[in-house]
């Protein structure tokens, strides 16, 4: 680069960077203030981390931008605590640097090992998502508890800490120095947080969106000026908090050489330490530990937002030292966020197959835990009220692993007055029937028009096609909506001559029924129909397409002219009818599930099908006979009897029978017979884990049950066989530990067809 380009470009780049860094700094300081002073997250942690990361980058390229009080050089909170008396820590409390990938972690460890001049041991532990606390013990007595503040001066919360039972007032054991500072994290265990929110909900109070902020808010409450009732509530919240210690501050010359040994000492003094830590000889072990907990976050009793990696050798802590913000001998690997902020665009009410009217949040689509979320259930109007969300709010949304997304609450501080409250409709949004509770006192409202409420029929039709029922490819949400959506001028294929929709006609539909189906396309954000450029409501025809030259000779039985256009059935229409036809003779239990009998899912349906062998035998059974059938019981027996008593259910059976649906198991000898005889696996419990060649996951379970065995989902002493294929994880390990009989896919195939003797 020549001098002339340097003088031309550098000032502009620097200016640009300075402007960006300035804006970022202002924003980060605002966010910190809200977070540490008002226990509120105005943005998600991931967004905050991204801003910090960007600021670090800018300062890296333009070191002149890095002032002493840049957020990258300072610890979170504020020096002058506004609520509590100040406490000066004997030794500074630092934050931690972050890494976000295995590669970044490797770079960190290489730097550490280079600076140490040797390989080191790494202590890996869970990063507890709570708030930092500093406990000072003098002569074994707790004299002060303080928040981190700006790292030098924190807030005195000694009084409130007294209500946290896991924090001892006196250290037990011996060997504690005259003065020691212990550092830890205060948090709500997941279960305690759930209970707290349940209690808030029951009391008609607002639920808390975030355990970290709830913990911080609970600890940083002032007793003064509170009514006796409010004081009781405060004590109650404090008593649910817990603490785990993860370090020491001031302690000259500790009698141990490693951080992991510090934990043994601390726990010997009666302080709670975490059991989730391990020491590794290299960074690969740490990365496996990170992967493991990334997949098992939900199994930990408290929230975690990452893994803290510390050099285990204490001598190296002094050698490596610290920056003004964080130690060089530790770093935090941050997991991708499970909580994000997004906009609540609307709350719409949907009616499901059982008639329950459920408010749904439609949110601005947002990436979280590996998928894009655009809606979340809000359960019922009481939950909407308790969460305190208004339409138009910025809300906190959580999605953990495979768990369904949940709206945790609003960010009240971001309201601008345009938000509006949700009003639960009085009429069913699908059929205008007045909604009512199923029984007195029920919070959930239902549409009582179960027979022909289009939303309920749609839900039931979708259920017929679902994997746990008849597993009909092509009969999913969209097809179910298309078959039931009543639209002028076409009648939905599942409507009878009165125009009432019902699943009774599902198996007798023909191409001619499907052909005219026109479906309105709804706009997700508004819930209103989409409009074309010409101002027409947008409609699609999923079961037909325009004829093309490739379609061969004209077939008058399945083709049609509409206006001047020529249509043929779509591939989807033909497949749907073929698949429906093929499912008429599927196993009886699948047909039973497809009937949408309350409480009768695959497990109960299998039990009924195995014992009775036909729908007629089930109908003829007494309540006692049903209830006594293994795997059935009283509640299901009642639900089955109730189901048969409804007239229009008879119509479904009649219509389906006429269409060729098989309501019995060919060759079944009659009630009880199959049960007595048992299968080759009668009395045996088998667990299938990993991928077993030749079997799907569900197929393996079915094979066990079909052979009369019990398909268990977890391994215990009572398990007789564990069939394990590639990918078998903890179940296989447990089976080995218990010394159980472990078999491979080939042996499994023998076992379920010929029984245990085949393996001898
Ligand atoms: N959403 C927002 O608006 C907002 C604003 C400010 C801060 N934040 C969040 O706070 C973070 C910054 O806070 P920070 O400076 O406290 O850093 P940090 O939370 O990333 O890490 C440092 C802290 O981790 C804690 N910790 C938990 N488990 C630990 C363990 N096993 N060993 C050692 N320490 C452990 C310690 O208290 C330590 O002070 C951000 O990354 C962000 O997640 C969010």
XYZ file of N, CA, C and O in Angstrom, residues 323-446:
496
model
N -7.041 -9.300 32.170
C -7.201 -7.958 31.600
C -8.032 -7.163 32.598
O -8.358 -7.678 33.674
N -8.431 -5.958 32.224
C -9.218 -5.179 33.181
C -10.618 -5.766 33.327
O -11.359 -5.424 34.225
N -11.000 -6.669 32.404
C -12.362 -7.177 32.416
C -12.467 -8.660 32.781
O -13.426 -9.098 33.390
N -11.465 -9.434 32.369
C -11.622 -10.885 32.504
C -10.275 -11.573 32.697
O -9.251 -11.079 32.218
N -10.294 -12.728 33.395
C -9.036 -13.475 33.541
C -8.588 -14.070 32.207
O -9.430 -14.349 31.355
N -7.276 -14.230 32.034
C -6.796 -14.874 30.798
C -6.801 -16.399 30.940
O -6.612 -17.102 29.967
N -6.978 -16.886 32.175
C -6.902 -18.343 32.397
C -8.266 -19.019 32.318
O -8.411 -20.192 32.646
N -9.258 -18.274 31.887
C -10.599 -18.886 31.755
C -11.323 -18.261 30.586
O -11.015 -17.136 30.180
N -12.272 -19.002 30.045
C -13.148 -18.420 29.025
C -14.502 -19.111 29.104
O -14.626 -20.186 29.706
N -15.505 -18.493 28.499
C -16.836 -19.103 28.517
C -17.236 -19.452 27.093
O -17.214 -18.592 26.218
N -17.556 -20.716 26.883
C -18.135 -21.117 25.592
C -19.630 -20.860 25.713
O -20.277 -21.382 26.617
N -20.170 -20.042 24.819
C -21.607 -19.731 24.900
C -22.389 -20.597 23.915
O -22.034 -20.675 22.736
N -23.458 -21.216 24.403
C -24.329 -22.007 23.522
C -25.207 -21.078 22.693
O -25.461 -19.943 23.111
N -25.698 -21.586 21.551
C -26.643 -20.762 20.794
C -27.853 -20.455 21.684
O -28.205 -21.250 22.558
N -28.466 -19.315 21.463
C -29.518 -18.883 22.390
C -30.757 -19.762 22.337
O -31.127 -20.257 21.290
N -31.376 -19.945 23.496
C -32.685 -20.607 23.548
C -33.764 -19.564 23.769
O -34.933 -19.855 23.734
N -33.304 -18.343 24.058
C -34.262 -17.259 24.289
C -33.949 -16.102 23.378
O -32.792 -15.691 23.281
N -34.952 -15.597 22.706
C -34.741 -14.451 21.818
C -35.884 -13.461 22.022
O -36.918 -13.807 22.575
N -35.669 -12.246 21.561
C -36.752 -11.269 21.597
C -37.333 -11.155 20.190
O -36.601 -11.184 19.206
N -38.648 -11.028 20.118
C -39.280 -10.831 18.818
C -40.573 -10.050 19.028
O -40.963 -9.769 20.156
N -41.218 -9.708 17.918
C -42.417 -8.869 18.012
C -43.666 -9.762 18.016
O -43.768 -10.683 17.201
N -44.585 -9.481 18.903
C -45.865 -10.195 18.916
C -46.795 -9.483 17.938
O -47.288 -8.389 18.218
N -46.989 -10.097 16.763
C -47.747 -9.423 15.705
C -49.246 -9.496 15.958
O -49.976 -8.555 15.712
N -49.677 -10.647 16.433
C -51.118 -10.811 16.623
C -51.381 -12.008 17.535
O -50.514 -12.862 17.704
N -52.561 -12.045 18.108
C -52.964 -13.264 18.826
C -54.250 -13.736 18.154
O -55.226 -12.985 18.073
N -54.199 -14.928 17.601
C -55.391 -15.460 16.931
C -55.841 -16.702 17.693
O -55.048 -17.330 18.389
N -57.116 -17.012 17.563
C -57.627 -18.173 18.287
C -57.829 -19.307 17.301
O -58.454 -19.124 16.258
N -57.264 -20.449 17.624
C -57.491 -21.578 16.733
C -58.242 -22.652 17.500
O -58.106 -22.769 18.720
N -59.065 -23.399 16.766
C -59.841 -24.457 17.402
C -59.273 -25.779 16.912
O -59.104 -25.978 15.714
N -58.945 -26.636 17.852
C -58.316 -27.904 17.491
C -59.336 -29.018 17.347
O -60.550 -28.783 17.420
N -58.842 -30.243 17.182
C -59.759 -31.348 16.887
C -60.675 -31.667 18.052
O -61.716 -32.278 17.889
N -60.285 -31.296 19.275
C -61.155 -31.578 20.407
C -62.070 -30.398 20.707
O -62.811 -30.424 21.683
N -61.977 -29.337 19.918
C -62.856 -28.182 20.107
C -62.292 -27.120 21.018
O -62.901 -26.083 21.225
N -61.126 -27.395 21.577
C -60.537 -26.403 22.479
C -60.112 -25.168 21.710
O -59.473 -25.285 20.665
N -60.499 -24.004 22.234
C -60.142 -22.748 21.568
C -58.852 -22.233 22.203
O -58.824 -21.925 23.386
N -57.786 -22.206 21.410
C -56.476 -21.860 21.957
C -55.944 -20.578 21.341
O -55.783 -20.508 20.122
N -55.646 -19.574 22.165
C -55.000 -18.396 21.598
C -53.563 -18.734 21.174
O -52.845 -19.410 21.914
N -53.224 -18.277 19.987
C -51.889 -18.505 19.434
C -51.200 -17.184 19.201
O -51.821 -16.252 18.697
N -49.943 -17.118 19.555
C -49.183 -15.906 19.269
C -48.590 -16.028 17.881
O -47.965 -17.034 17.572
N -48.827 -15.020 17.054
C -48.115 -14.956 15.774
C -47.001 -13.950 15.978
O -47.266 -12.798 16.319
N -45.784 -14.409 15.776
C -44.644 -13.522 16.035
C -43.839 -13.295 14.769
O -43.906 -14.106 13.833
N -43.093 -12.228 14.756
C -42.176 -11.985 13.651
C -41.220 -13.175 13.615
O -40.595 -13.483 14.631
N -41.113 -13.867 12.464
C -40.299 -15.077 12.432
C -38.885 -14.830 12.960
O -38.266 -13.821 12.623
N -38.411 -15.752 13.793
C -37.130 -15.534 14.456
C -36.409 -16.875 14.572
O -37.039 -17.909 14.778
N -35.062 -16.861 14.419
C -34.284 -18.101 14.529
C -33.970 -18.356 15.991
O -33.466 -17.470 16.676
N -34.269 -19.533 16.445
C -33.917 -19.892 17.825
C -33.746 -21.403 17.926
O -34.521 -22.142 17.313
N -32.706 -21.818 18.655
C -32.381 -23.241 18.828
C -32.492 -24.014 17.516
O -33.108 -25.073 17.446
N -31.914 -23.468 16.461
C -31.785 -24.210 15.214
C -33.003 -24.205 14.309
O -32.990 -24.872 13.281
N -34.083 -23.502 14.648
C -35.190 -23.455 13.701
C -35.838 -22.071 13.725
O -35.581 -21.278 14.634
N -36.665 -21.806 12.714
C -37.334 -20.512 12.668
C -38.711 -20.649 13.296
O -39.476 -21.524 12.921
N -38.989 -19.797 14.243
C -40.274 -19.884 14.940
C -41.139 -18.702 14.519
O -40.674 -17.566 14.471
N -42.392 -18.975 14.184
C -43.281 -17.866 13.834
C -44.574 -17.901 14.652
O -45.359 -16.984 14.588
N -44.783 -18.970 15.395
C -45.948 -18.953 16.281
C -45.715 -19.773 17.548
O -44.836 -20.624 17.602
N -46.511 -19.470 18.545
C -46.375 -20.181 19.816
C -47.727 -20.184 20.495
O -48.468 -19.203 20.430
N -48.034 -21.291 21.155
C -49.340 -21.372 21.824
C -49.348 -20.512 23.089
O -48.331 -20.350 23.757
N -50.503 -19.963 23.394
C -50.646 -19.208 24.646
C -51.684 -19.886 25.556
O -52.138 -19.318 26.539
N -52.066 -21.116 25.186
C -52.924 -21.994 26.010
C -54.368 -21.517 26.225
O -55.284 -22.154 25.755
N -54.562 -20.458 26.971
C -55.925 -19.953 27.160
C -55.887 -18.484 27.581
O -54.797 -17.931 27.770
N -57.047 -17.874 27.716
C -57.055 -16.419 27.950
C -56.426 -16.055 29.287
O -55.853 -14.976 29.435
N -56.507 -16.970 30.286
C -55.889 -16.663 31.581
C -54.373 -16.600 31.459
O -53.717 -15.803 32.120
N -53.836 -17.494 30.623
C -52.382 -17.494 30.433
C -51.952 -16.205 29.731
O -50.954 -15.583 30.095
N -52.734 -15.765 28.742
C -52.400 -14.516 28.041
C -52.353 -13.383 29.065
O -51.433 -12.560 29.074
N -53.347 -13.383 29.953
C -53.427 -12.318 30.951
C -52.234 -12.396 31.912
O -51.579 -11.399 32.191
N -51.954 -13.603 32.373
C -50.884 -13.746 33.356
C -49.526 -13.399 32.761
O -48.668 -12.867 33.453
N -49.355 -13.713 31.486
C -48.055 -13.380 30.876
C -47.963 -11.879 30.640
O -46.887 -11.358 30.366
N -49.104 -11.224 30.686
C -49.096 -9.759 30.569
C -48.705 -9.263 29.191
O -48.206 -8.152 29.064
N -48.932 -10.061 28.156
C -48.509 -9.619 26.821
C -49.633 -8.866 26.111
O -50.804 -9.208 26.224
N -49.245 -7.837 25.386
C -50.181 -7.084 24.563
C -49.771 -7.287 23.103
O -48.582 -7.476 22.816
N -50.761 -7.200 22.206
C -50.441 -7.334 20.777
C -49.609 -6.110 20.386
O -49.980 -4.981 20.703
N -48.467 -6.370 19.732
C -47.562 -5.269 19.382
C -46.346 -5.209 20.300
O -45.387 -4.496 20.011
N -46.386 -5.979 21.415
C -45.242 -5.998 22.333
C -44.008 -6.636 21.714
O -44.124 -7.522 20.859
N -42.838 -6.248 22.215
C -41.650 -7.066 22.023
C -41.733 -8.128 23.115
O -41.974 -7.790 24.277
N -41.596 -9.383 22.735
C -41.748 -10.450 23.735
C -40.503 -11.333 23.772
O -39.721 -11.367 22.819
N -40.340 -12.016 24.893
C -39.250 -12.981 25.013
C -39.815 -14.336 24.616
O -40.840 -14.768 25.148
N -39.150 -14.970 23.659
C -39.613 -16.273 23.192
C -38.537 -17.298 23.495
O -37.348 -17.038 23.317
N -38.980 -18.450 23.971
C -38.002 -19.472 24.318
C -38.287 -20.743 23.538
O -39.440 -21.159 23.403
N -37.209 -21.339 23.039
C -37.374 -22.656 22.435
C -36.158 -23.482 22.819
O -35.042 -23.162 22.443
N -36.407 -24.502 23.619
C -35.298 -25.334 24.067
C -35.352 -26.648 23.322
O -36.353 -27.353 23.403
N -34.285 -26.958 22.584
C -34.204 -28.243 21.880
C -35.459 -28.531 21.087
O -35.913 -27.720 20.295
N -36.044 -29.710 21.364
C -37.231 -30.111 20.615
C -38.521 -29.631 21.270
O -39.607 -29.923 20.795
N -38.380 -28.930 22.373
C -39.574 -28.508 23.106
C -40.304 -27.423 22.303
O -39.681 -26.629 21.607
N -41.632 -27.394 22.400
C -42.365 -26.418 21.597
C -42.092 -24.999 22.109
O -41.889 -24.791 23.287
N -42.098 -24.026 21.183
C -41.745 -22.667 21.586
C -42.770 -22.065 22.540
O -43.949 -22.400 22.484
N -42.253 -21.188 23.388
C -43.111 -20.602 24.419
C -42.828 -19.106 24.527
O -41.680 -18.682 24.467
N -43.914 -18.325 24.673
C -43.735 -16.897 24.927
C -43.586 -16.730 26.431
O -44.437 -17.199 27.192
N -42.498 -16.112 26.860
C -42.294 -16.002 28.300
C -42.902 -14.724 28.873
O -43.401 -14.720 29.978
N -42.857 -13.649 28.120
C -43.435 -12.411 28.646
C -43.016 -11.223 27.811
O -42.213 -11.357 26.889
N -43.561 -10.042 28.124
C -43.244 -8.860 27.333
C -42.002 -8.131 27.856
O -41.619 -8.335 29.006
N -41.408 -7.316 27.001
C -40.390 -6.384 27.488
C -41.132 -5.061 27.668
O -41.280 -4.273 26.731
N -41.634 -4.870 28.869
C -42.552 -3.756 29.139
C -41.910 -2.414 28.792
O -42.555 -1.511 28.265
N -40.595 -2.313 29.048
C -39.927 -1.030 28.836
C -39.956 -0.563 27.385
O -39.712 0.594 27.103
N -40.201 -1.495 26.469
C -40.150 -1.102 25.058
C -41.517 -0.694 24.507
O -41.656 -0.466 23.314
N -42.532 -0.621 25.365
C -43.863 -0.250 24.869
C -43.889 1.212 24.430
O -43.236 2.054 25.037
N -44.682 1.492 23.370
C -44.800 2.888 22.946
C -46.247 3.369 22.955
O -46.562 4.432 22.410
N -47.133 2.587 23.541
C -48.515 3.042 23.656
C -49.418 2.544 22.537
O -50.638 2.696 22.611
N -48.835 1.933 21.501
C -49.677 1.467 20.391
C -50.138 0.024 20.618
O -50.893 -0.516 19.826
N -49.672 -0.602 21.688
C -50.000 -2.004 21.926
C -51.468 -2.116 22.360
O -52.013 -1.186 22.936
N -52.076 -3.252 22.062
C -53.467 -3.403 22.487
C -53.677 -4.783 23.119
O -52.961 -5.750 22.790
N -54.689 -4.822 23.994
C -54.938 -6.062 24.735
C -55.672 -7.067 23.847
O -56.424 -6.687 22.951
N -55.456 -8.316 24.125
C -56.150 -9.391 23.416
C -57.513 -9.622 24.073
O -57.623 -9.622 25.295
N -58.524 -9.784 23.245
C -59.847 -10.089 23.799
C -60.258 -11.469 23.288
O -60.273 -11.712 22.078
N -60.567 -12.363 24.212
C -60.957 -13.715 23.811
C -62.335 -13.643 23.137
O -63.273 -13.072 23.694
N -62.475 -14.196 21.930
C -63.781 -14.129 21.267
C -64.831 -14.962 22.008
O -64.491 -15.914 22.711
N -66.082 -14.566 21.843
C -67.149 -15.337 22.488
C -67.660 -16.444 21.580
O -68.243 -17.414 22.031
N -67.441 -16.244 20.266
C -67.932 -17.246 19.313
C -66.769 -18.024 18.713
O -65.660 -17.493 18.584
N -67.042 -19.263 18.340
C -66.016 -20.083 17.702
C -65.581 -19.395 16.402
O -66.425 -19.085 15.556
N -64.277 -19.143 16.229
C -63.843 -18.447 15.027
C -64.067 -19.273 13.761
O -64.018 -18.745 12.652
N -64.352 -20.553 13.929
C -64.531 -21.386 12.748
C -66.008 -21.540 12.376
O -66.349 -21.588 11.195
N -66.917 -21.635 13.374
C -68.314 -21.916 13.025
C -69.309 -21.031 13.753
O -70.519 -21.275 13.694
N -68.815 -20.013 14.494
C -69.683 -19.035 15.157
C -70.559 -19.586 16.283
O -71.459 -18.905 16.752
N -70.316 -20.824 16.696
C -71.068 -21.361 17.842
C -70.501 -20.711 19.121
O -69.281 -20.576 19.227
N -71.371 -20.295 20.074
C -70.812 -19.711 21.307
C -69.856 -20.689 22.005
O -70.171 -21.867 22.173
N -68.693 -20.167 22.390
C -67.706 -21.006 23.084
C -68.132 -21.141 24.538
O -68.729 -20.233 25.102
N -67.816 -22.266 25.152
C -68.107 -22.407 26.588
C -67.125 -23.388 27.227
O -66.525 -24.223 26.519
N -66.992 -23.291 28.560
C -66.086 -24.258 29.210
C -66.683 -25.660 29.115
O -67.908 -25.804 29.118
N -65.828 -26.677 29.005
C -66.335 -28.048 28.922
C -67.092 -28.390 30.198
O -68.115 -29.051 30.174
N -66.570 -27.939 31.326
C -67.318 -28.102 32.586
C -67.082 -26.860 33.440
O -66.134 -26.095 33.182
N -67.934 -26.689 34.405
C -67.856 -25.467 35.198
C -66.468 -25.296 35.823
O -65.882 -26.261 36.313
N -65.977 -24.091 35.792
C -64.680 -23.830 36.423
C -63.494 -24.061 35.495
O -62.370 -23.718 35.835
N -63.746 -24.666 34.321
C -62.657 -24.908 33.376
C -62.153 -23.601 32.800
O -62.950 -22.741 32.457
N -60.842 -23.465 32.701
C -60.300 -22.231 32.125
C -60.352 -22.269 30.610
O -60.459 -21.246 29.947
N -60.238 -23.469 30.055
C -60.238 -23.580 28.594
C -61.659 -23.482 28.069
O -62.571 -24.091 28.608
N -61.820 -22.733 26.981
C -63.126 -22.675 26.338
C -63.151 -23.646 25.165
O -62.125 -23.887 24.529
N -64.330 -24.177 24.899
C -64.463 -25.140 23.813
C -65.612 -24.764 22.899
O -66.587 -24.156 23.328
